[in-house]
Structures are given as structure tokens and as C-alpha cells.
Coordinates of N, CA and C and ligand atoms in Angstrom, one line a residue:
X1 N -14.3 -43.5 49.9 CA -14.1 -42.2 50.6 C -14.1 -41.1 49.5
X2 N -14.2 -39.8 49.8 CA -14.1 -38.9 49.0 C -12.7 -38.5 48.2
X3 N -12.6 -37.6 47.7 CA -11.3 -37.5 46.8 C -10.7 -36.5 48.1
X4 N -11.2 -35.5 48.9 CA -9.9 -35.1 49.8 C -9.2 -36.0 50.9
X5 N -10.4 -36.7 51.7 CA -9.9 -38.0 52.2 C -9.0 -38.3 51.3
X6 N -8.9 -39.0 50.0 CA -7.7 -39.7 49.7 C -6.8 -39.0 49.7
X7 N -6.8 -37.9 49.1 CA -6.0 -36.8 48.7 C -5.0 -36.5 50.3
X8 N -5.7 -35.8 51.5 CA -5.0 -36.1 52.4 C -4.0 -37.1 53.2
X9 N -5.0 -38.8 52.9 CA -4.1 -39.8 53.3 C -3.1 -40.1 52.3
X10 N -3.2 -39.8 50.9 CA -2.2 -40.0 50.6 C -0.7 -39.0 50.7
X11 N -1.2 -37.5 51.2 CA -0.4 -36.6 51.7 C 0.5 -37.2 53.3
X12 N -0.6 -37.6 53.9 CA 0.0 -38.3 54.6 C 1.4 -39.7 54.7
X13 N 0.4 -40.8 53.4 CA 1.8 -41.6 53.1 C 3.2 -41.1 52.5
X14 N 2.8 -39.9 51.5 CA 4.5 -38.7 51.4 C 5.0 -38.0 52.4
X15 N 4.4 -37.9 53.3 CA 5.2 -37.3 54.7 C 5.5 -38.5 55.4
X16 N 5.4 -39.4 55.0 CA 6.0 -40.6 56.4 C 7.7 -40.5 56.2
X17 N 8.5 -40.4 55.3 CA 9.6 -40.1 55.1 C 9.9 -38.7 54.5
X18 N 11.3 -38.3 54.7 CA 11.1 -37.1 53.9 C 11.8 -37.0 52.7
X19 N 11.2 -36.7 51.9 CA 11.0 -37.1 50.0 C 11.2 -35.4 49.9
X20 N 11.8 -35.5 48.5 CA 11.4 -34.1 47.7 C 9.7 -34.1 47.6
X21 N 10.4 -32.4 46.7 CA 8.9 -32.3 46.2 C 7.8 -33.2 45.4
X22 N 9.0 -33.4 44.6 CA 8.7 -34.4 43.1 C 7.9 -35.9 43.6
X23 N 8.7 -36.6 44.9 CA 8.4 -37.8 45.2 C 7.2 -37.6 46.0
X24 N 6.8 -36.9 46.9 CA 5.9 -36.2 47.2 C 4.4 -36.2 46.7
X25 N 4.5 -35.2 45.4 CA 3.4 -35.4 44.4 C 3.5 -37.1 44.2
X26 N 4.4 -37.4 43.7 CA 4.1 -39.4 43.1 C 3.4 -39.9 44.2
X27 N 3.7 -40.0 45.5 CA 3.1 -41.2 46.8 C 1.6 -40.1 46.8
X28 N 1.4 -39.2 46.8 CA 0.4 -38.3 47.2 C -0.4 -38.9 45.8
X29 N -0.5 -38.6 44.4 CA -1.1 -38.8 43.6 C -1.6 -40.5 43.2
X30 N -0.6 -41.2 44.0 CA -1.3 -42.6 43.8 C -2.2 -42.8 44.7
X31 N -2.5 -42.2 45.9 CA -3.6 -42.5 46.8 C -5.1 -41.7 46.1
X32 N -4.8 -41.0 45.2 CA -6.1 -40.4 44.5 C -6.4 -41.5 43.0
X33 N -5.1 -41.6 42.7 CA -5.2 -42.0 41.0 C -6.5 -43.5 40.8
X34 N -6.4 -44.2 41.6 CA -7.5 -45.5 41.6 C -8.9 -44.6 40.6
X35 N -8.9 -44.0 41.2 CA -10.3 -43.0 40.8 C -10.6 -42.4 39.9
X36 N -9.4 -42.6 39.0 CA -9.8 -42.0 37.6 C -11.1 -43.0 36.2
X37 N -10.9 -44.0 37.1 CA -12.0 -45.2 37.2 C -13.2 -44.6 37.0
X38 N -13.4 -43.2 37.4 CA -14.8 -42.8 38.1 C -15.3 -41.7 37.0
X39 N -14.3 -41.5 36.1 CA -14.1 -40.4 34.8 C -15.4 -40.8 34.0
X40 N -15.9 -41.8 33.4 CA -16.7 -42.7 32.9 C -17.9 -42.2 33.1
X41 N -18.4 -41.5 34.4 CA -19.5 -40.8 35.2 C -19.8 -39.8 33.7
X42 N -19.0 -39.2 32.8 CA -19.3 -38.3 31.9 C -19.7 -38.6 31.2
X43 N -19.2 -39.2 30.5 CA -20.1 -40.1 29.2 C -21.3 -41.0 29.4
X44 N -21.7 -41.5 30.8 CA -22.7 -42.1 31.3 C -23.5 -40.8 31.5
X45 N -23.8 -39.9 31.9 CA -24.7 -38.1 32.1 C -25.1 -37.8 31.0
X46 N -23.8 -38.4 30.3 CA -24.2 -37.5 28.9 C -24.9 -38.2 27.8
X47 N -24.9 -39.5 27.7 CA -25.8 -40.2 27.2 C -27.3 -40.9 27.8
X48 N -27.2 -40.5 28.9 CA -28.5 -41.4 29.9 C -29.5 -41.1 28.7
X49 N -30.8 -41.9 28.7 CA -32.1 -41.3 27.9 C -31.7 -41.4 26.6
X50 N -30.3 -41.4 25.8 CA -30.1 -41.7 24.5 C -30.6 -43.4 23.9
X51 N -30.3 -43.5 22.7 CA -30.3 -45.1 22.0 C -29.1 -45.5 22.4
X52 N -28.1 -45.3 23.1 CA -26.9 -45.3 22.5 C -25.9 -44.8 24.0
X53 N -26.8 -45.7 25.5 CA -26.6 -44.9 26.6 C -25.2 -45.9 26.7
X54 N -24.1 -45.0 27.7 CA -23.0 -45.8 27.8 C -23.1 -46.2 29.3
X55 N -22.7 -47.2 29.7 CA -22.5 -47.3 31.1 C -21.4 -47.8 32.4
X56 N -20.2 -46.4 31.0 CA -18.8 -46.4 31.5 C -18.9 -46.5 33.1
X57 N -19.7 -45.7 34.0 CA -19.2 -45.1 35.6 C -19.7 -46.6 36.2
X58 N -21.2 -46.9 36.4 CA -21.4 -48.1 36.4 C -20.8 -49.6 36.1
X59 N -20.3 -49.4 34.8 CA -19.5 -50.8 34.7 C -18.1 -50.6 35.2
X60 N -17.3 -49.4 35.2 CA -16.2 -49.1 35.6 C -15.5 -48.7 36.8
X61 N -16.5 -48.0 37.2 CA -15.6 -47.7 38.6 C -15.3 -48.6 39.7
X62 N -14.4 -47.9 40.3 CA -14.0 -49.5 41.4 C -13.5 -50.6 40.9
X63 N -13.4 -50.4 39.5 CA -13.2 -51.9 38.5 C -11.8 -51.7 38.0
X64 N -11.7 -50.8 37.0 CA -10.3 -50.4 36.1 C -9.5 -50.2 36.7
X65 N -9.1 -48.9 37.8 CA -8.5 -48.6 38.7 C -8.1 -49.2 40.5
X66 N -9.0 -49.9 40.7 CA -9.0 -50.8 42.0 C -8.5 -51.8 42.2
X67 N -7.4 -52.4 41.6 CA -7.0 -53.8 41.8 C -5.3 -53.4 41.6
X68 N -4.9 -54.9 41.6 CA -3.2 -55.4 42.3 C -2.5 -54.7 40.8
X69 N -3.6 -55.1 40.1 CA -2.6 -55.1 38.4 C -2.4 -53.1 38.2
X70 N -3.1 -53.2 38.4 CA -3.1 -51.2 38.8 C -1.5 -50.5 39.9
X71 N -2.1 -51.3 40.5 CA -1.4 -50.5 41.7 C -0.1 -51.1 41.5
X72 N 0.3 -52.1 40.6 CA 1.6 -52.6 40.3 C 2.3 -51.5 39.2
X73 N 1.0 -51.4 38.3 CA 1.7 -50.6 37.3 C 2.5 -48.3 37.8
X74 N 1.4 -48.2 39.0 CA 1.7 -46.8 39.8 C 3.2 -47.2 40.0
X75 N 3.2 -48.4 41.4 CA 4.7 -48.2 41.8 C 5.7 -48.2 40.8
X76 N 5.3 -48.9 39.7 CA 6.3 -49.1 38.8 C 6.8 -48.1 37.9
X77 N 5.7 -47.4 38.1 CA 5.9 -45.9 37.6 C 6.6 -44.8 38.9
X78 N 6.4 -44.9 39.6 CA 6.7 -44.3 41.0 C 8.5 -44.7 41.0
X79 N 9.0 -45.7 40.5 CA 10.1 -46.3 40.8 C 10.6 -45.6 39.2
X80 N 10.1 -45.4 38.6 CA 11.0 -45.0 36.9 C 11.3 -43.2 37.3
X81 N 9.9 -42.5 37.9 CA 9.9 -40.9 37.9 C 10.6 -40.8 39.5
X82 N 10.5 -41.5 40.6 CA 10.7 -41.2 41.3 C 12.4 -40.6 41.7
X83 N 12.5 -40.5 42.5 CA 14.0 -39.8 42.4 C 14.5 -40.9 43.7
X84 N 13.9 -41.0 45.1 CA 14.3 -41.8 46.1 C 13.7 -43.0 46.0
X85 N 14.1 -43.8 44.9 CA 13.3 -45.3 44.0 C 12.7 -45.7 45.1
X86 N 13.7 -46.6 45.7 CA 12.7 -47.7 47.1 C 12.0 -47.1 47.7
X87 N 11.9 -46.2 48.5 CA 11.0 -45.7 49.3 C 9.7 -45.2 48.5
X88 N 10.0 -44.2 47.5 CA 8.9 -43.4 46.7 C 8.2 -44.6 46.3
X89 N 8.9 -45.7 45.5 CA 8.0 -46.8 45.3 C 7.3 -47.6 46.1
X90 N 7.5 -47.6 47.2 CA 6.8 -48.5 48.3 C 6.0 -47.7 48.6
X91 N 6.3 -46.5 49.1 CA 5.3 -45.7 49.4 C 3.9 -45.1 48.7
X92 N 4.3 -45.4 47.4 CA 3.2 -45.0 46.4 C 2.5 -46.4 46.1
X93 N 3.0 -47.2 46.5 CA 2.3 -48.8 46.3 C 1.2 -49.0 47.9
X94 N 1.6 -48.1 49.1 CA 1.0 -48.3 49.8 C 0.0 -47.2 49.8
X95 N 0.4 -45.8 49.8 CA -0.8 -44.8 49.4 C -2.0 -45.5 48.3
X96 N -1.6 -46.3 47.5 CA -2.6 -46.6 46.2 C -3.4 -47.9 47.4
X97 N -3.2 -48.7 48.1 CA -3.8 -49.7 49.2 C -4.2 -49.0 49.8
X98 N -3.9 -47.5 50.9 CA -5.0 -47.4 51.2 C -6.2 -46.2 51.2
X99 N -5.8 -45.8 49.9 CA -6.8 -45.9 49.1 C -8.1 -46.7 48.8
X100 N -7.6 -48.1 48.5 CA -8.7 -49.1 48.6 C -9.4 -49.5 49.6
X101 N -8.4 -49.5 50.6 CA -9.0 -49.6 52.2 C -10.2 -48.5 52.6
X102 N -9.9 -47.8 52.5 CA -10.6 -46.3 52.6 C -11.7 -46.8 51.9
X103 N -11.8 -47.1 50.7 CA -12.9 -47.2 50.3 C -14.0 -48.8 50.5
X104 N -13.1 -49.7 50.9 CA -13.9 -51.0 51.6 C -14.5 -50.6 52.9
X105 N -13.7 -49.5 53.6 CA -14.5 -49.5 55.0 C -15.3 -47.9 54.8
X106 N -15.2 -46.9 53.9 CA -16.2 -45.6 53.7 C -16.7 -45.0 52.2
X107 N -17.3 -46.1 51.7 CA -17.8 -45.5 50.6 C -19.1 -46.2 50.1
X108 N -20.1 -46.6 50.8 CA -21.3 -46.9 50.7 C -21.7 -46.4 49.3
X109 N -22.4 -46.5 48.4 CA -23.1 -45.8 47.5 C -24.9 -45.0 48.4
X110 N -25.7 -43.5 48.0 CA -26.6 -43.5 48.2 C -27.5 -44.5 48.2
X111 N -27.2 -45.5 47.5 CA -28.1 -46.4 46.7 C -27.8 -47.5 48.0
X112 N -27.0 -48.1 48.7 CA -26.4 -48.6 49.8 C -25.8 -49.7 48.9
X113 N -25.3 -49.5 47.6 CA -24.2 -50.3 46.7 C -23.1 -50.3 47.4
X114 N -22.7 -51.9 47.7 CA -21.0 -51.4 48.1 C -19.6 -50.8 47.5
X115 N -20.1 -51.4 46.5 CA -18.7 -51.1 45.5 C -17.7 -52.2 45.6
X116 N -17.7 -53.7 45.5 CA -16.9 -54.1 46.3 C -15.8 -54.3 45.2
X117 N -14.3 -54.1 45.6 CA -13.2 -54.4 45.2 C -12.2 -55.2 44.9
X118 N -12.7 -55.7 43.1 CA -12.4 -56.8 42.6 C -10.6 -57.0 42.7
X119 N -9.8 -57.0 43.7 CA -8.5 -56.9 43.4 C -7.7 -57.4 42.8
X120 N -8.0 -58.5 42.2 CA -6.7 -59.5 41.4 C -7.8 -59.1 39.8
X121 N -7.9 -58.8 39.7 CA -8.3 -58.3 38.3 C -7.4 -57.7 37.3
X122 N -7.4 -57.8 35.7 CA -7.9 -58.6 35.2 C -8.1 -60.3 35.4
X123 N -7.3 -61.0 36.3 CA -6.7 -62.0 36.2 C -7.8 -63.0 36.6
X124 N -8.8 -62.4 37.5 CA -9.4 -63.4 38.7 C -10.5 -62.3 39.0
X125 N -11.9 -62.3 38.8 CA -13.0 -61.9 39.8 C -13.4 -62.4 40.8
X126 N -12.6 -63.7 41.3 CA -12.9 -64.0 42.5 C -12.8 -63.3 43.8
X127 N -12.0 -62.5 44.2 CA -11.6 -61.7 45.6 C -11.8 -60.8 45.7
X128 N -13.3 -60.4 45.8 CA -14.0 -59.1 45.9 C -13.6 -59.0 47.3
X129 N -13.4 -57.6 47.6 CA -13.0 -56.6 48.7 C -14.9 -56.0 49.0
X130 N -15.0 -56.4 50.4 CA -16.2 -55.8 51.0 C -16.1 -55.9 52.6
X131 N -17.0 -55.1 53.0 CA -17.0 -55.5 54.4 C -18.3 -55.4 55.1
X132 N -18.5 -55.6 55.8 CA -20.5 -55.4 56.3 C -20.7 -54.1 56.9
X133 N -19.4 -53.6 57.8 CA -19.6 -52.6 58.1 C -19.7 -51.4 57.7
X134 N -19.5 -51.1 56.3 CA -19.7 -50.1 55.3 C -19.7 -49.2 56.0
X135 N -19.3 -48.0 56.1 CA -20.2 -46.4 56.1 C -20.9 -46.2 54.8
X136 N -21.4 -45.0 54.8 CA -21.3 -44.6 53.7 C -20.7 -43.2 53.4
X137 N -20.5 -42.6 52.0 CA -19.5 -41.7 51.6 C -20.0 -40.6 52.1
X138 N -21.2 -40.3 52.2 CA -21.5 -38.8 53.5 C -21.9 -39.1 55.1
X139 N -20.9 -40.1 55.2 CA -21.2 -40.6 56.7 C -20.9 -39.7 57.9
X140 N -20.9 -39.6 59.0 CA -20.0 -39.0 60.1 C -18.3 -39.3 60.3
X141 N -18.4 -40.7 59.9 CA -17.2 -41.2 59.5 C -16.2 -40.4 59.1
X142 N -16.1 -40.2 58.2 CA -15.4 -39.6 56.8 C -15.5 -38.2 57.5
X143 N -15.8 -37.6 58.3 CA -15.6 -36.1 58.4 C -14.8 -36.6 59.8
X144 N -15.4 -36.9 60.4 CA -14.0 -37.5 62.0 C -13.0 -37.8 61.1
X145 N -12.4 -38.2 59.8 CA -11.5 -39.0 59.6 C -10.7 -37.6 58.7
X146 N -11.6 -37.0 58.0 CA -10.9 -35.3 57.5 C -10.8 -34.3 58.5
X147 N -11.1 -34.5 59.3 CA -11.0 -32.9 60.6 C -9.3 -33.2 61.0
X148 N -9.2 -34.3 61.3 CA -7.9 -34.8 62.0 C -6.5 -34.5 61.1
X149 N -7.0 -35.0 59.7 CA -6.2 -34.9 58.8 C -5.8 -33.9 58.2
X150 N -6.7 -32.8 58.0 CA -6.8 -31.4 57.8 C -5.8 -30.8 58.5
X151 N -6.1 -31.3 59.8 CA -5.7 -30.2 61.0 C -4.4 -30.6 61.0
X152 N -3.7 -31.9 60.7 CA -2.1 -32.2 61.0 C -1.4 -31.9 59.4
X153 N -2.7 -31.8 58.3 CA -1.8 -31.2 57.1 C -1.4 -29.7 57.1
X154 N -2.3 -28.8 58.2 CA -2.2 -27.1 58.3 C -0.9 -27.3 58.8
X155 N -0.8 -28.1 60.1 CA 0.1 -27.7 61.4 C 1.5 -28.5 60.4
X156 N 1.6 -29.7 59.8 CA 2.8 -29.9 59.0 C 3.2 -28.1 57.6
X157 N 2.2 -27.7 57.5 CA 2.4 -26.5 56.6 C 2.9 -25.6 57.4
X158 N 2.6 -25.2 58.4 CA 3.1 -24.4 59.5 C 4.5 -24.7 59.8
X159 N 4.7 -26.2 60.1 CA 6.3 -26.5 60.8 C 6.9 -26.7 59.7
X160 N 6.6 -27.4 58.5 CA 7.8 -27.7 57.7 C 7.6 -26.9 56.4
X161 N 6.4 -26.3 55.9 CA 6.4 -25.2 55.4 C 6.0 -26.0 53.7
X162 N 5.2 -27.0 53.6 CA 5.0 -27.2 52.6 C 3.7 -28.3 53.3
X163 N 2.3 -28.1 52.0 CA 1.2 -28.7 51.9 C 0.8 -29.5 50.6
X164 N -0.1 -29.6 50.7 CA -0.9 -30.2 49.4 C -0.8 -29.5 47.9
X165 N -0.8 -28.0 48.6 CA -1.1 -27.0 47.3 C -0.2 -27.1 46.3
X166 N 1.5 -27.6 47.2 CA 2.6 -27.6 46.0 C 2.1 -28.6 45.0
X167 N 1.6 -29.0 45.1 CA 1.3 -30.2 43.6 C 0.8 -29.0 42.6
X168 N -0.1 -28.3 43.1 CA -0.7 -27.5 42.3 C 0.1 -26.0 41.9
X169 N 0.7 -25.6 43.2 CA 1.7 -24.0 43.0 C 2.6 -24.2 44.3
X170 N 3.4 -23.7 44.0 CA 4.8 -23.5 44.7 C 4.6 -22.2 45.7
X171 N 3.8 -21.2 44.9 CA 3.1 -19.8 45.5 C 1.6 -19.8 46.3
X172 N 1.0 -21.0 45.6 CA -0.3 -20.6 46.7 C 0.0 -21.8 47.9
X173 N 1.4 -22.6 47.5 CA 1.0 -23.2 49.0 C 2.5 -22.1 50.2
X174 N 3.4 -21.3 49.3 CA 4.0 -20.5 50.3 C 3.5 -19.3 51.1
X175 N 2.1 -19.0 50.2 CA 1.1 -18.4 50.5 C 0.6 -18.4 51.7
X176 N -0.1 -20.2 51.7 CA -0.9 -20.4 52.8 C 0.4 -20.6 54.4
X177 N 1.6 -21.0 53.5 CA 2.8 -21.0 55.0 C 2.7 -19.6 55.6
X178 N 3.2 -18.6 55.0 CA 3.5 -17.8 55.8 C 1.9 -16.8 56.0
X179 N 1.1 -17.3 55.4 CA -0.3 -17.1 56.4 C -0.8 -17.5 57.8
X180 N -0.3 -18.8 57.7 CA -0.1 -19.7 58.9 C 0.5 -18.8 60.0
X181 N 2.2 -18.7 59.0 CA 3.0 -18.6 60.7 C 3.2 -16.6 60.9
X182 N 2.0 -15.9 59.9 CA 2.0 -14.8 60.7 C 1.2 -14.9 61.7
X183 N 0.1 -15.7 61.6 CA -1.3 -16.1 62.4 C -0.4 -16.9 63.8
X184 N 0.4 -17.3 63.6 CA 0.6 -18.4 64.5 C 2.3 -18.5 65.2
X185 N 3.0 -17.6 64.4 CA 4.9 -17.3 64.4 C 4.9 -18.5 64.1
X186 N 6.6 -18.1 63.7 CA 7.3 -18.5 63.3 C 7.9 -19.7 63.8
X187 N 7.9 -21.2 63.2 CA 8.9 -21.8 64.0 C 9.9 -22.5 64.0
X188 N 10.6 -21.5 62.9 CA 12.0 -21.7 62.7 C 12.7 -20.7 63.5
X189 N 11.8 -19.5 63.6 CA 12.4 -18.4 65.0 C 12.3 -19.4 66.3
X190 N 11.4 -20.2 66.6 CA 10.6 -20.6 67.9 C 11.8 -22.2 68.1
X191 N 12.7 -22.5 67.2 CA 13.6 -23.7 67.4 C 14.9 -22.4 67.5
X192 N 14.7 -21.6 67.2 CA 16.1 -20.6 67.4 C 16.3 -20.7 69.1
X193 N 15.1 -19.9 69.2 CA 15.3 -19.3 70.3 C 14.9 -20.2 71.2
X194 N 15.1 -21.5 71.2 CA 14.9 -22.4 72.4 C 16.4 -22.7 73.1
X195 N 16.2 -22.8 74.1 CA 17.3 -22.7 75.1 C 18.3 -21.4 75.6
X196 N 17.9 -20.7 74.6 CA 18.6 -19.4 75.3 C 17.9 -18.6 76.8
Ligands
ZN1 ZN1 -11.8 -45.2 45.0

């Protein structure tokens, strides 16, 4: 899947409970982090056509980042920074799965490479993750699966008054709230005034 897909669902696995900010960014950032796997793509551009080509993205992605031993070491990190341990850590152990999921059922390569997902790695290349049904990563798929997500991350920014943006500013996501709820009121006025 793409990096907002993950980015989204893993916004999603931090709103399943209600976390700080802090714990928040952790569950949200493990559903993207597998993918830094994909960094490698630089040094492979930048050498193609050389004596001396590397073939970090190719031998790496899907590989370094995509398995048990990975996503053991996130939660475990998720459990030392986190502030609500048990939950932030389960939660960021499950955002980093489905992550992987996402990408066994929507990430085709152009090339129609699956990418399949060596999970128990280092330990075992035996239990590659694939599936027949592939999409691929600019499928129809993947945009039915962002419209949905989009739309319940605006309307959670609207009602509870925090999005995605806070990882990045505190101001451009209070920004986009009360852009929302001038567009749309208020609905912390709109829980006031119910039942009167
Ligand atoms: Zn991935």
C-alpha cells in the first residue's frame, strides 16, 4: 500500500483507544516505519549504470523492515517511550501488522512483483507472506480504501479536534480543526446545546 494508506490506518490503530498525543504519534508511526526498508531506493538511483551499482531497494525492501523481529523490536520501543505501556504497545505491535497486511493484499509492484513477506526473518526464510489476489499499489483498491479513511480522519478532526498533522505541528493541525468546524460548527457548542 502506499505511505498515506499506512499512514491513515495506522492513525486509525491510535484512535482505537484514547492515548495522548505522544502515544498517538508511536501506534501511528509504527504502521508507516516497516518502510524505511524502502530508503535504499537512493543509493540504488544513484548508482544504477555505475561499476559499483548498489542494489539496496531491490535486495531490501520488504526484507529489513517486514518481519516479526522488527515489529518486536517497535513494540518494545512503543513500551519504553510510551506513556499508556500496555495498550500503546499492543497497539503499535498491531498498527506495524497491519501494515504488512496492507501490503500482502495491495502492493503489487508495476513490474506485477509481489513483494512477498519474509516474516520470521532473520531467523527462517521459510514463511513468505503472499497472496494470489494481489492488487496492485495504483489499483482502485487502495483509493476505495483512502476515501473512507480520509473522510473518518477529517470528521474525527472535526469532533475530537486532533489529526495526523499533530505529529508534524500542533498549529497546522489546530489550523485544519477550526477550519473544519467554521465550515461545519462547532461540536462542542452542538453537545451543549442538546437537550435544551
Ligand atoms: Zn511496506
Amino acid at each position: 500500500m502506499n505511505p498515506i494508506e499506512h499512514l491513515l490506518i495506522g492513525w486509525a490503530a491510535a484512535n482505537a483507544v484514547t492515548l495522548d498525543r505522544r502515544d498517538r504519534a508511536i501506534v501511528t508511526l509504527a504502521g508507516v516505519v516497516p518502510d524505511l526498508d524502502g530508503f535504499g531506493i537512493i543509493p540504488e538511483l544513484v548508482t544504477r549504470g555505475t561499476n559499483h551499482e548498489l542494489f539496496w531497494w531491490t535486495d531490501y525492501h520488504h526484507v529489513l523492515g517486514h518481519n516479526l523481529t522488527f515489529a518486536l523490536v517497535v513494540a518494545g520501543l512503543a513500551a519504553v517511550l510510551g506513556h499508556a505501556r500496555p495498550a500503546t504497545a499492543f497497539l503499535a505491535f498491531a498498527s506495524f501488522h497491519l501494515h504488512l497486511l496492507g501490503d500482502v493484499v495491495g502492493a503489487r509492484g508495476p513490474d506485477g512483483y509481489q513483494w512477498p513477506i519474509p516474516y520470521l526473518l532473520p531467523f527462517s526464510d521459510r514463511w513468505q507472506w503472499s497472496w494470489n489476489g494481489q492488487w496492485a499499489l495504483n489499483a482502485w483498491q487502495n483509493f476505495a480504501i483512502t476515501i473512507p479513511l480520509l473522510a473518518w480522519a477529517l470528521w474525527l478532526a472535526w469532533k475530537r479536534g486532533r489529526s495526523p498533522l499533530e505529529l508534524v505541528s500542533t498549529r497546522a493541525n489546530d489550523a485544519l480543526v477550526s477550519t473544519l468546524r467554521d465550515r461545519f460548527g462547532n461540536p462542542e457548542n452542538h453537545d451543549a446545546g442538546e437537550g435544551t
